[in-house]
Every structure is written in structure tokens, then in C-alpha cells.
PDB file of C-alpha atoms and ligand atoms in Angstrom:
ATOM      1  CA  MET A 281      -4.013  23.706  25.777  1.00 49.00           C
ATOM      2  CA  LYS A 282      -5.876  20.542  26.461  1.00 50.00           C
ATOM      3  CA  GLU A 283      -5.454  16.874  25.903  1.00 53.00           C
ATOM      4  CA  ASN A 284      -8.512  15.163  24.635  1.00 54.00           C
ATOM      5  CA  THR A 285      -8.035  11.410  24.548  1.00 56.00           C
ATOM      6  CA  GLU A 286     -10.348   9.940  21.969  1.00 59.00           C
ATOM      7  CA  ASN A 287      -9.601   6.358  23.026  1.00 72.00           C
ATOM      8  CA  GLU A 288      -6.647   4.384  24.382  1.00 76.00           C
ATOM      9  CA  GLN A 289      -4.904   4.411  21.021  1.00 85.00           C
ATOM     10  CA  THR A 290      -5.397   8.019  19.989  1.00 95.00           C
ATOM     11  CA  SER A 291      -4.557  11.314  21.730  1.00 97.00           C
ATOM     12  CA  VAL A 292      -5.439  14.736  20.365  1.00 97.00           C
ATOM     13  CA  ILE A 293      -3.532  17.703  21.803  1.00 97.00           C
ATOM     14  CA  THR A 294      -4.910  21.125  20.937  1.00 97.00           C
ATOM     15  CA  ALA A 295      -2.987  24.329  21.612  1.00 98.00           C
ATOM     16  CA  THR A 296      -4.707  27.603  22.506  1.00 96.00           C
ATOM     17  CA  GLN A 297      -3.415  29.314  19.337  1.00 98.00           C
ATOM     18  CA  ARG A 298      -4.211  28.265  15.785  1.00 98.00           C
ATOM     19  CA  GLY A 299      -1.661  26.394  13.729  1.00 98.00           C
ATOM     20  CA  PRO A 300      -1.080  23.266  11.639  1.00 98.00           C
ATOM     21  CA  ALA A 301      -2.598  19.852  12.238  1.00 98.00           C
ATOM     22  CA  VAL A 302       0.103  17.205  12.636  1.00 98.00           C
ATOM     23  CA  LEU A 303      -0.521  13.428  12.663  1.00 98.00           C
ATOM     24  CA  ILE A 304       2.003  11.083  14.359  1.00 98.00           C
ATOM     25  CA  SER A 305       1.493   7.335  14.096  1.00 98.00           C
ATOM     26  CA  ALA A 306       3.064   4.167  15.480  1.00 98.00           C
ATOM     27  CA  GLY A 307       2.080   0.505  15.297  1.00 98.00           C
ATOM     28  CA  VAL A 308       1.265   0.263  11.598  1.00 98.00           C
ATOM     29  CA  HIS A 309       3.207  -2.960  12.174  1.00 98.00           C
ATOM     30  CA  GLY A 310       2.330  -4.891  15.337  1.00 98.00           C
ATOM     31  CA  ASP A 311       5.914  -5.996  16.131  1.00 98.00           C
ATOM     32  CA  GLU A 312       7.484  -2.508  16.262  1.00 98.00           C
ATOM     33  CA  TYR A 313       7.327  -1.457  19.900  1.00 98.00           C
ATOM     34  CA  GLU A 314       9.669   1.511  20.507  1.00 98.00           C
ATOM     35  CA  PRO A 315       7.516   3.802  18.293  1.00 98.00           C
ATOM     36  CA  MET A 316       4.431   2.896  20.376  1.00 98.00           C
ATOM     37  CA  VAL A 317       6.317   3.957  23.533  1.00 98.00           C
ATOM     38  CA  ALA A 318       7.558   7.122  21.810  1.00 98.00           C
ATOM     39  CA  ALA A 319       3.943   7.931  20.837  1.00 98.00           C
ATOM     40  CA  ALA A 320       2.768   7.459  24.424  1.00 98.00           C
ATOM     41  CA  GLU A 321       5.579   9.674  25.771  1.00 98.00           C
ATOM     42  CA  LEU A 322       4.779  12.355  23.206  1.00 98.00           C
ATOM     43  CA  ALA A 323       1.109  12.220  24.228  1.00 97.00           C
ATOM     44  CA  ALA A 324       2.185  12.764  27.843  1.00 97.00           C
ATOM     45  CA  THR A 325       4.713  15.567  27.234  1.00 97.00           C
ATOM     46  CA  LEU A 326       3.255  17.623  24.333  1.00 98.00           C
ATOM     47  CA  PRO A 327       0.307  19.135  26.310  1.00 97.00           C
ATOM     48  CA  GLU A 328       2.904  21.088  28.343  1.00 96.00           C
ATOM     49  CA  MET A 329       4.807  22.235  25.243  1.00 97.00           C
ATOM     50  CA  LEU A 330       2.445  22.836  22.348  1.00 98.00           C
ATOM     51  CA  THR A 331       1.682  26.533  21.694  1.00 98.00           C
ATOM     52  CA  HIS A 332       0.112  26.390  18.220  1.00 98.00           C
ATOM     53  CA  GLY A 333      -2.061  23.997  16.286  1.00 98.00           C
ATOM     54  CA  GLN A 334      -3.057  20.416  16.941  1.00 98.00           C
ATOM     55  CA  VAL A 335      -1.176  17.107  17.213  1.00 98.00           C
ATOM     56  CA  THR A 336      -2.987  13.815  16.838  1.00 98.00           C
ATOM     57  CA  ILE A 337      -1.070  10.765  18.053  1.00 98.00           C
ATOM     58  CA  VAL A 338      -2.063   7.233  17.143  1.00 98.00           C
ATOM     59  CA  LYS A 339      -0.104   4.888  19.405  1.00 98.00           C
ATOM     60  CA  VAL A 340      -1.176   1.621  17.756  1.00 98.00           C
ATOM     61  CA  VAL A 341      -2.544   1.883  14.212  1.00 98.00           C
ATOM     62  CA  ASN A 342      -3.198  -1.859  13.993  1.00 98.00           C
ATOM     63  CA  PRO A 343      -4.107  -3.137  17.517  1.00 97.00           C
ATOM     64  CA  ASP A 344      -4.987  -6.547  16.094  1.00 98.00           C
ATOM     65  CA  ALA A 345      -1.422  -6.987  14.764  1.00 98.00           C
ATOM     66  CA  TYR A 346      -0.001  -5.678  18.068  1.00 98.00           C
ATOM     67  CA  GLY A 347      -2.169  -8.122  20.014  1.00 98.00           C
ATOM     68  CA  HIS A 348      -0.597 -10.961  18.083  1.00 98.00           C
ATOM     69  CA  GLY A 349       2.895  -9.441  18.235  1.00 97.00           C
ATOM     70  CA  THR A 350       3.188  -9.736  14.463  1.00 98.00           C
ATOM     71  CA  ARG A 351       3.853  -7.406  11.534  1.00 98.00           C
ATOM     72  CA  GLN A 352       0.576  -8.404   9.884  1.00 98.00           C
ATOM     73  CA  GLY A 353      -2.883  -8.540  11.359  1.00 98.00           C
ATOM     74  CA  SER A 354      -4.669 -11.822  12.016  1.00 98.00           C
ATOM     75  CA  ASP A 355      -6.097 -11.548   8.494  1.00 98.00           C
ATOM     76  CA  GLY A 356      -2.521 -11.983   7.227  1.00 98.00           C
ATOM     77  CA  LEU A 357      -2.475  -8.468   5.740  1.00 98.00           C
ATOM     78  CA  ASP A 358       0.365  -5.938   6.045  1.00 98.00           C
ATOM     79  CA  LEU A 359      -1.358  -2.627   6.763  1.00 98.00           C
ATOM     80  CA  ALA A 360       1.459  -0.797   4.919  1.00 97.00           C
ATOM     81  CA  ARG A 361       0.436  -2.507   1.671  1.00 97.00           C
ATOM     82  CA  ILE A 362      -3.370  -2.074   1.759  1.00 98.00           C
ATOM     83  CA  CYS A 363      -3.963   1.637   2.306  1.00 98.00           C
ATOM     84  CA  PRO A 364      -6.382   3.387   1.833  1.00 98.00           C
ATOM     85  CA  GLY A 365      -8.067   0.269   3.176  1.00 98.00           C
ATOM     86  CA  ASP A 366     -11.756  -0.529   3.503  1.00 98.00           C
ATOM     87  CA  LEU A 367     -13.900   0.259   6.563  1.00 97.00           C
ATOM     88  CA  GLY A 368     -16.181  -2.677   5.696  1.00 98.00           C
ATOM     89  CA  GLY A 369     -13.286  -5.052   5.007  1.00 98.00           C
ATOM     90  CA  SER A 370     -11.141  -7.319   7.174  1.00 98.00           C
ATOM     91  CA  VAL A 371      -9.646  -6.083  10.448  1.00 98.00           C
ATOM     92  CA  SER A 372      -6.403  -4.691   8.961  1.00 98.00           C
ATOM     93  CA  GLU A 373      -8.305  -3.173   6.035  1.00 98.00           C
ATOM     94  CA  ALA A 374     -10.592  -1.365   8.488  1.00 98.00           C
ATOM     95  CA  TYR A 375      -7.662   0.003  10.523  1.00 98.00           C
ATOM     96  CA  ALA A 376      -5.979   1.031   7.229  1.00 98.00           C
ATOM     97  CA  ALA A 377      -9.126   2.995   6.314  1.00 98.00           C
ATOM     98  CA  ARG A 378      -9.142   4.657   9.724  1.00 97.00           C
ATOM     99  CA  ILE A 379      -5.538   5.891   9.566  1.00 98.00           C
ATOM    100  CA  SER A 380      -5.915   6.805   5.873  1.00 98.00           C
ATOM    101  CA  SER A 381      -8.807   9.168   6.571  1.00 98.00           C
ATOM    102  CA  MET A 382      -6.790  10.750   9.394  1.00 98.00           C
ATOM    103  CA  ILE A 383      -3.816  11.250   7.066  1.00 98.00           C
ATOM    104  CA  LYS A 384      -5.980  13.018   4.513  1.00 98.00           C
ATOM    105  CA  GLN A 385      -7.170  15.469   7.186  1.00 98.00           C
ATOM    106  CA  ALA A 386      -3.643  16.264   8.421  1.00 98.00           C
ATOM    107  CA  ASP A 387      -1.321  19.084   7.270  1.00 98.00           C
ATOM    108  CA  TYR A 388       1.817  17.054   8.085  1.00 98.00           C
ATOM    109  CA  TYR A 389       2.355  13.388   8.870  1.00 98.00           C
ATOM    110  CA  VAL A 390       5.084  11.294  10.587  1.00 99.00           C
ATOM    111  CA  ASP A 391       4.930   7.497  10.563  1.00 98.00           C
ATOM    112  CA  MET A 392       7.270   5.804  13.084  1.00 98.00           C
ATOM    113  CA  HIS A 393       8.634   2.290  12.448  1.00 98.00           C
ATOM    114  CA  THR A 394      11.401  -0.144  13.350  1.00 98.00           C
ATOM    115  CA  GLY A 395      12.676  -3.200  11.510  1.00 97.00           C
ATOM    116  CA  GLY A 396      10.203  -5.310  13.490  1.00 98.00           C
ATOM    117  CA  LEU A 397      11.219  -8.750  14.698  1.00 97.00           C
ATOM    118  CA  THR A 398      12.685  -9.654  11.329  1.00 96.00           C
ATOM    119  CA  TYR A 399      15.120  -6.792  10.560  1.00 96.00           C
ATOM    120  CA  GLU A 400      17.511  -4.366  12.167  1.00 97.00           C
ATOM    121  CA  ILE A 401      17.726  -0.964  10.512  1.00 97.00           C
ATOM    122  CA  HIS A 402      20.334   1.785  10.784  1.00 97.00           C
ATOM    123  CA  PRO A 403      18.518   4.970  11.906  1.00 98.00           C
ATOM    124  CA  LEU A 404      16.957   6.820   8.985  1.00 97.00           C
ATOM    125  CA  ALA A 405      14.297   9.369   8.096  1.00 98.00           C
ATOM    126  CA  GLY A 406      12.643   8.654   4.742  1.00 98.00           C
ATOM    127  CA  TYR A 407      10.208  10.232   2.349  1.00 98.00           C
ATOM    128  CA  MET A 408       8.807   9.704  -1.134  1.00 98.00           C
ATOM    129  CA  LEU A 409      10.250  11.766  -3.973  1.00 97.00           C
ATOM    130  CA  HIS A 410       7.002  13.685  -4.370  1.00 98.00           C
ATOM    131  CA  PRO A 411       6.333  15.073  -7.851  1.00 97.00           C
ATOM    132  CA  ASN A 412       5.206  18.361  -6.293  1.00 98.00           C
ATOM    133  CA  GLU A 413       8.435  20.246  -5.567  1.00 98.00           C
ATOM    134  CA  ALA A 414       6.889  22.293  -2.736  1.00 98.00           C
ATOM    135  CA  VAL A 415       5.690  19.156  -0.914  1.00 98.00           C
ATOM    136  CA  LEU A 416       9.043  17.463  -1.529  1.00 98.00           C
ATOM    137  CA  ASP A 417      10.984  20.387  -0.116  1.00 98.00           C
ATOM    138  CA  VAL A 418       8.905  20.404   3.102  1.00 98.00           C
ATOM    139  CA  GLN A 419       9.467  16.640   3.427  1.00 98.00           C
ATOM    140  CA  ARG A 420      13.251  17.155   3.092  1.00 97.00           C
ATOM    141  CA  GLN A 421      13.143  19.752   5.845  1.00 97.00           C
ATOM    142  CA  MET A 422      10.989  17.549   8.079  1.00 98.00           C
ATOM    143  CA  ALA A 423      13.375  14.659   7.632  1.00 97.00           C
ATOM    144  CA  ARG A 424      16.363  16.851   8.571  1.00 97.00           C
ATOM    145  CA  CYS A 425      14.680  17.606  11.927  1.00 97.00           C
ATOM    146  CA  PHE A 426      15.522  14.064  13.049  1.00 97.00           C
ATOM    147  CA  ASP A 427      18.999  13.371  14.452  1.00 95.00           C
ATOM    148  CA  VAL A 428      19.611  10.247  12.391  1.00 97.00           C
ATOM    149  CA  PRO A 429      22.661   9.340  10.268  1.00 96.00           C
ATOM    150  CA  VAL A 430      20.695   8.598   7.100  1.00 97.00           C
ATOM    151  CA  ILE A 431      18.083  10.603   5.119  1.00 97.00           C
ATOM    152  CA  TRP A 432      16.554   8.656   2.274  1.00 96.00           C
ATOM    153  CA  GLY A 433      14.226   9.830  -0.464  1.00 97.00           C
ATOM    154  CA  THR A 434      12.807   7.020  -2.609  1.00 95.00           C
ATOM    155  CA  ASP A 435      10.616   6.247  -5.621  1.00 95.00           C
ATOM    156  CA  CYS A 436       7.161   7.846  -5.123  1.00 95.00           C
ATOM    157  CA  ARG A 437       5.181   5.263  -7.115  1.00 95.00           C
ATOM    158  CA  PRO A 438       4.535   2.449  -4.593  1.00 95.00           C
ATOM    159  CA  GLN A 439       0.901   2.015  -3.613  1.00 97.00           C
ATOM    160  CA  GLY A 440      -0.773   0.865  -0.424  1.00 98.00           C
ATOM    161  CA  ARG A 441       1.545   2.650   2.066  1.00 98.00           C
ATOM    162  CA  THR A 442       0.448   5.254   4.575  1.00 98.00           C
ATOM    163  CA  LEU A 443       2.867   7.530   2.698  1.00 98.00           C
ATOM    164  CA  SER A 444       1.018   6.755  -0.566  1.00 98.00           C
ATOM    165  CA  VAL A 445      -2.162   8.172   0.969  1.00 98.00           C
ATOM    166  CA  ALA A 446      -0.227  11.246   2.100  1.00 98.00           C
ATOM    167  CA  ARG A 447       1.336  11.587  -1.364  1.00 98.00           C
ATOM    168  CA  ASP A 448      -2.061  11.501  -3.086  1.00 98.00           C
ATOM    169  CA  ALA A 449      -3.453  14.082  -0.660  1.00 98.00           C
ATOM    170  CA  ASN A 450      -0.337  16.321  -1.017  1.00 98.00           C
ATOM    171  CA  VAL A 451       0.285  16.013   2.707  1.00 98.00           C
ATOM    172  CA  PRO A 452       4.062  16.344   3.454  1.00 98.00           C
ATOM    173  CA  ALA A 453       5.024  13.078   5.163  1.00 98.00           C
ATOM    174  CA  VAL A 454       8.122  11.318   6.475  1.00 98.00           C
ATOM    175  CA  TYR A 455       8.702   7.899   7.968  1.00 98.00           C
ATOM    176  CA  LEU A 456      11.261   6.822  10.543  1.00 98.00           C
ATOM    177  CA  GLU A 457      13.155   3.532  10.815  1.00 98.00           C
ATOM    178  CA  PHE A 458      15.536   2.547  13.612  1.00 98.00           C
ATOM    179  CA  GLY A 459      16.362  -0.722  15.315  1.00 97.00           C
ATOM    180  CA  GLY A 460      14.298  -3.858  15.331  1.00 98.00           C
ATOM    181  CA  GLY A 461      15.059  -7.482  16.174  1.00 96.00           C
ATOM    182  CA  ALA A 462      14.706  -8.854  19.689  1.00 92.00           C
ATOM    183  CA  GLY A 463      14.988  -6.586  22.706  1.00 95.00           C
ATOM    184  CA  PHE A 464      13.911  -3.051  23.508  1.00 97.00           C
ATOM    185  CA  ARG A 465      16.086  -0.094  22.463  1.00 98.00           C
ATOM    186  CA  ARG A 466      15.584   2.992  24.593  1.00 98.00           C
ATOM    187  CA  GLU A 467      17.607   5.110  22.108  1.00 98.00           C
ATOM    188  CA  VAL A 468      14.927   4.596  19.460  1.00 98.00           C
ATOM    189  CA  VAL A 469      12.290   6.139  21.740  1.00 98.00           C
ATOM    190  CA  ASP A 470      14.558   9.050  22.677  1.00 98.00           C
ATOM    191  CA  THR A 471      15.537   9.756  19.052  1.00 98.00           C
ATOM    192  CA  TYR A 472      11.900   9.727  17.887  1.00 98.00           C
ATOM    193  CA  VAL A 473      10.548  11.871  20.777  1.00 98.00           C
ATOM    194  CA  ALA A 474      13.361  14.466  20.398  1.00 98.00           C
ATOM    195  CA  GLY A 475      12.973  14.496  16.632  1.00 98.00           C
ATOM    196  CA  VAL A 476       9.205  15.034  16.687  1.00 98.00           C
ATOM    197  CA  ILE A 477       9.586  17.880  19.210  1.00 98.00           C
ATOM    198  CA  ASN A 478      12.314  19.419  16.987  1.00 98.00           C
ATOM    199  CA  MET A 479      10.049  19.056  13.932  1.00 98.00           C
ATOM    200  CA  LEU A 480       7.171  20.786  15.802  1.00 98.00           C
ATOM    201  CA  ARG A 481       9.578  23.653  16.504  1.00 98.00           C
ATOM    202  CA  PHE A 482      10.338  23.812  12.759  1.00 98.00           C
ATOM    203  CA  LEU A 483       6.566  24.021  12.091  1.00 98.00           C
ATOM    204  CA  GLY A 484       6.209  26.842  14.661  1.00 98.00           C
ATOM    205  CA  MET A 485       4.090  24.794  17.058  1.00 98.00           C
ATOM    206  CA  ILE A 486       6.579  24.705  19.962  1.00 98.00           C
ATOM    207  CA  THR A 487       8.741  27.609  21.154  1.00 97.00           C
ATOM    208  CA  GLY A 488      12.413  27.495  20.224  1.00 96.00           C
ATOM    209  CA  GLU A 489      14.695  27.100  17.238  1.00 96.00           C
ATOM    210  CA  ALA A 490      14.665  23.855  15.290  1.00 96.00           C
ATOM    211  CA  ILE A 491      18.057  22.225  14.750  1.00 95.00           C
ATOM    212  CA  LYS A 492      18.553  20.846  11.224  1.00 89.00           C
ATOM    213  CA  SER A 493      20.875  17.904  10.774  1.00 80.00           C
ATOM    214  CA  SER A 494      23.717  18.561   8.383  1.00 76.00           C
ATOM    215  CA  GLU A 495      25.915  15.568   9.184  1.00 79.00           C
ATOM    216  CA  SER A 496      23.772  12.930   7.494  1.00 91.00           C
ATOM    217  CA  TYR A 497      24.295  10.617   4.588  1.00 96.00           C
ATOM    218  CA  TRP A 498      21.507  11.855   2.357  1.00 96.00           C
ATOM    219  CA  LEU A 499      20.406   9.832  -0.678  1.00 95.00           C
ATOM    220  CA  GLU A 500      17.593  10.552  -3.140  1.00 96.00           C
ATOM    221  CA  ASP A 501      17.105   7.434  -5.254  1.00 94.00           C
ATOM    222  CA  HIS A 502      14.562   7.782  -8.101  1.00 95.00           C
ATOM    223  CA  ARG A 503      14.866   4.223  -9.370  1.00 93.00           C
ATOM    224  CA  PRO A 504      11.679   2.079  -9.256  1.00 91.00           C
ATOM    225  CA  ASP A 505      10.980   0.426  -5.880  1.00 85.00           C
ATOM    226  CA  SER A 506      14.196   1.961  -4.427  1.00 82.00           C
ATOM    227  CA  GLY A 507      12.578   1.953  -0.975  1.00 81.00           C
ATOM    228  CA  TYR A 508      11.291  -1.597  -1.036  1.00 78.00           C
ATOM    229  CA  LEU A 509      13.110  -3.296   1.875  1.00 74.00           C
ATOM    230  CA  GLN A 510      11.799  -6.846   1.473  1.00 69.00           C
ATOM    231  CA  GLY A 511      13.194  -7.106  -2.057  1.00 66.00           C
ATOM    232  CA  LYS A 512      16.806  -6.624  -1.067  1.00 84.00           C
ATOM    233  CA  MET A 513      19.563  -9.264  -1.172  1.00 91.00           C
ATOM    234  CA  PRO A 514      17.499 -12.480  -1.413  1.00 93.00           C
ATOM    235  CA  SER A 515      18.987 -15.553   0.322  1.00 96.00           C
ATOM    236  CA  PRO A 516      20.293 -18.193  -2.123  1.00 95.00           C
ATOM    237  CA  ALA A 517      19.373 -21.061   0.232  1.00 96.00           C
ATOM    238  CA  GLU A 518      17.750 -22.208   3.444  1.00 97.00           C
ATOM    239  CA  GLY A 519      19.961 -22.227   6.508  1.00 98.00           C
ATOM    240  CA  ILE A 520      21.564 -20.316   9.357  1.00 98.00           C
ATOM    241  CA  LEU A 521      22.606 -16.744   8.532  1.00 98.00           C
ATOM    242  CA  MET A 522      25.955 -15.598   9.849  1.00 97.00           C
ATOM    243  CA  THR A 523      26.517 -11.989   8.829  1.00 97.00           C
ATOM    244  CA  GLN A 524      30.047 -10.601   8.705  1.00 97.00           C
ATOM    245  CA  VAL A 525      29.123  -6.902   8.502  1.00 97.00           C
ATOM    246  CA  ALA A 526      27.762  -4.390  11.003  1.00 97.00           C
ATOM    247  CA  LEU A 527      24.933  -1.898  10.581  1.00 97.00           C
ATOM    248  CA  GLY A 528      26.307   1.408   9.389  1.00 96.00           C
ATOM    249  CA  GLU A 529      29.511  -0.234   8.126  1.00 97.00           C
ATOM    250  CA  MET A 530      30.910   0.786   4.731  1.00 97.00           C
ATOM    251  CA  VAL A 531      31.450  -2.198   2.483  1.00 96.00           C
ATOM    252  CA  SER A 532      32.855  -2.585  -1.032  1.00 95.00           C
ATOM    253  CA  ALA A 533      31.226  -4.452  -3.914  1.00 93.00           C
ATOM    254  CA  GLY A 534      32.150  -8.163  -3.744  1.00 94.00           C
ATOM    255  CA  GLN A 535      32.928  -8.069   0.009  1.00 96.00           C
ATOM    256  CA  CYS A 536      31.516 -11.042   1.957  1.00 97.00           C
ATOM    257  CA  PHE A 537      28.222  -9.992   3.580  1.00 96.00           C
ATOM    258  CA  GLY A 538      27.739 -13.289   5.348  1.00 97.00           C
ATOM    259  CA  ARG A 539      27.365 -17.037   5.053  1.00 97.00           C
ATOM    260  CA  ILE A 540      24.299 -19.317   4.920  1.00 98.00           C
ATOM    261  CA  PHE A 541      25.018 -22.736   6.485  1.00 98.00           C
ATOM    262  CA  ASP A 542      22.483 -25.553   6.417  1.00 97.00           C
ATOM    263  CA  PRO A 543      23.364 -27.975   9.263  1.00 97.00           C
ATOM    264  CA  VAL A 544      21.054 -30.653   7.804  1.00 96.00           C
ATOM    265  CA  SER A 545      22.640 -30.862   4.348  1.00 96.00           C
ATOM    266  CA  GLY A 546      26.030 -29.492   5.404  1.00 97.00           C
ATOM    267  CA  VAL A 547      25.937 -27.074   2.446  1.00 97.00           C
ATOM    268  CA  SER A 548      27.292 -23.589   2.876  1.00 97.00           C
ATOM    269  CA  HIS A 549      26.803 -20.522   0.679  1.00 97.00           C
ATOM    270  CA  SER A 550      28.600 -17.197   0.858  1.00 96.00           C
ATOM    271  CA  VAL A 551      26.700 -13.996   0.130  1.00 96.00           C
ATOM    272  CA  TYR A 552      28.562 -11.019  -1.305  1.00 95.00           C
ATOM    273  CA  ALA A 553      27.713  -7.344  -1.301  1.00 93.00           C
ATOM    274  CA  GLU A 554      26.321  -6.594  -4.776  1.00 88.00           C
ATOM    275  CA  LEU A 555      27.376  -2.943  -4.493  1.00 90.00           C
ATOM    276  CA  GLY A 556      29.599  -0.698  -2.398  1.00 92.00           C
ATOM    277  CA  GLY A 557      28.089   1.539   0.263  1.00 94.00           C
ATOM    278  CA  MET A 558      26.602   1.576   3.729  1.00 95.00           C
ATOM    279  CA  VAL A 559      24.966  -1.466   5.325  1.00 96.00           C
ATOM    280  CA  PHE A 560      21.616  -0.055   6.510  1.00 96.00           C
ATOM    281  CA  LEU A 561      19.516  -3.219   6.796  1.00 96.00           C
ATOM    282  CA  LYS A 562      20.303  -6.632   8.308  1.00 96.00           C
ATOM    283  CA  ARG A 563      18.093  -9.622   8.844  1.00 96.00           C
ATOM    284  CA  ALA A 564      17.694 -10.183  12.591  1.00 97.00           C
ATOM    285  CA  ILE A 565      16.191 -13.697  12.414  1.00 97.00           C
ATOM    286  CA  VAL A 566      19.005 -16.200  12.108  1.00 97.00           C
ATOM    287  CA  LYS A 567      17.130 -19.014  10.316  1.00 98.00           C
ATOM    288  CA  VAL A 568      16.408 -18.039   6.727  1.00 97.00           C
ATOM    289  CA  GLN A 569      14.490 -19.532   3.810  1.00 97.00           C
ATOM    290  CA  SER A 570      15.594 -19.277   0.222  1.00 96.00           C
ATOM    291  CA  GLY A 571      14.502 -15.864  -1.087  1.00 94.00           C
ATOM    292  CA  ASP A 572      14.352 -14.093   2.283  1.00 95.00           C
ATOM    293  CA  ALA A 573      15.880 -10.597   2.236  1.00 93.00           C
ATOM    294  CA  LEU A 574      19.201 -10.805   4.088  1.00 96.00           C
ATOM    295  CA  GLY A 575      20.074  -7.140   4.210  1.00 95.00           C
ATOM    296  CA  GLY A 576      20.498  -3.962   2.260  1.00 94.00           C
ATOM    297  CA  ILE A 577      23.256  -1.581   1.174  1.00 94.00           C
ATOM    298  CA  LEU A 578      22.717   2.070   0.371  1.00 93.00           C
ATOM    299  CA  PRO A 579      24.972   3.238  -2.479  1.00 91.00           C
ATOM    300  CA  ILE A 580      26.505   6.088  -0.458  1.00 92.00           C
ATOM    301  CA  THR A 581      30.047   6.432   0.839  1.00 91.00           C
ATOM    302  CA  GLN A 582      30.259  10.104   1.847  1.00 93.00           C
ATOM    303  CA  LYS A 583      28.187  12.494   3.917  1.00 94.00           C
ATOM    304  CA  GLY A 584      26.111  15.096   2.089  1.00 93.00           C
ATOM    305  CA  LYS A 585      23.371  14.766  -0.524  1.00 93.00           C
ATOM    306  CA  HIS A 586      23.568  12.333  -3.449  1.00 94.00           C
ATOM    307  CA  THR A 587      20.992  11.795  -6.161  1.00 95.00           C
ATOM    308  CA  ILE A 588      20.500   8.657  -8.294  1.00 93.00           C
ATOM    309  CA  TYR A 589      18.258   9.224 -11.286  1.00 93.00           C
ATOM    310  CA  GLU A 590      16.130   6.525 -12.895  1.00 85.00           C
TER     311      GLU A 590
HETATM  312 ZN1  LIG B 649       7.138  -1.025  10.035  1.00 82.96          ZN
END
């Protein structure tokens, strides 16, 4: 096998025997760092392990956003909302076009994220509820290759995502979310590296038996925009957010999620869980504006698979 580094951001690892083409990406958002390190570590370790097929690793999909340490590029655009992009467009649009054409050429795709600077996310592997049952089933199996407590299938209709491009090209695809906020979390890197290696075993590209997770909370939610994180639990006011729940905690409907206190006006608002379930998303930035998403609750209380229909 050989490693053929196309440029600093992209590594292509080709095994001696034929097999699937897998694309792994990090840095769609410029403030999500552990996936970039996981991508670099995979690029360093996979040449010794890969027996079949080809793995392409993009360590930083949007180097402009990374350079600024921000979710969006300097053009103000979120790359995960503008796919398939435009090679002749602005900087983020051009990078979106580049990753989109790579996704279309892949047989399988994994997009690694964190909550960025703004959110903290309980570890999860997600996928779109693809209308093609064969693609959907492969995505379920790919997601179960990752040792994370939550597996989450969501509405397949959103546009502009890397996963929208994969959906339209019938490329089985999963995304990963874990961590975020300030600080570096080594466990995110380790979970992603181990999970990708396990998934490559499942695809027959690395020797050994893949281990499928069976201990997860597994939700398939067909309702419109079920996977849209920024729309969840909007803040009623500007102020300082003091949450009273932990990630992964089970809460009941009506339980106090946290308090927003504005030290200028002295006004305080309590925010209550709108449904019972698991806290999987929490805002990491303490100062909030009215309308900012404060967190999210998955309507699951027991391990195993649950389906919510539209
Ligand atoms: Zn992201």
C-alpha cells in the first residue's frame, strides 16, 4: 500500500488489493478541532493497516474557516449549508464544491464534527433517513461501528449539507458529533479513530472482525428538520445562561433546563424542558442573545431503537 499525499489537507491511502473507496472529512466547520487531529492520525496509521480499497482523508475541508477559528468562512457562509457549492464562487462555496465532487466519487462517506465553540454535544453517530432502503441499511450499520451512546437518524430533506450531496448520489454516509466548547478533548479523537478503523473492518478493508454497538440509544425521527440543531430551545431573552442539566442526563418535561439572568436589567427567566428525554446538546457559550439555541433533548428514555414517524 502507499500513501499519496495530494496536499497538506488531503491524504489518499491506496491498498494493494481492490476494494471500496471511502471518504473521511474533518473541518467542514473551522472551529471543530478534534476531528482534524483524528483525520491526521488516521492518515498516519491507515497505510500500515489498509488491505483493500482506498481511503481519502480531508483534514480541513474549509481551511479559510479554520484559519479564522470560526464555524463559517470569511465570506460568512456555513459550508454545511451551501453544498454542492460553486467552484467559481466565494471561498467557502469553492471549498464546498471541492468536497462535494469528492463525495460523489466515493462509495462511502464519514463526516466528523464537534459542537464547535458554541455547543457541546453528547457523542452520536447520525445519518439521513434515506428513501432508498438499501442505502439506509448500510448507513445504520456504519453508524453502529462507532462506540457512541447515541445513534440518530433524521429527516432526509434538508439541503446544502455534505450529507445532502451524499444522499443525492446514493452514497451511504454518516456524520459524527462529540464534544465542543472550549478546550481539547482527547477522547473525541480516540473515539473517531477507533470507530473509523472499526467501520473499515466492517467494509472488509482492514483485517479483523467489526464490533457493532448494541448498547446505544437509537432514534429514527422522520419529522421535518428533526436534525436541525440550531433550531432547538431558543432563548427567551439576552443574558447569562446557567444550565442545570448535564449532557446525557435524562430529564422530564417541565423540568428546569436552566436560567437566563441579565445583570444589566436584573431580569431572570427560567427555561424548562419542553419534552422528556436525553439532554444531547448544550450551549457552551455563556452569554446568549434572545433566540439563540440553548440546548436540545432527544425524545428517548431507553436503550434500543425507537422510531418517530412524521
Ligand atoms: Zn460541525
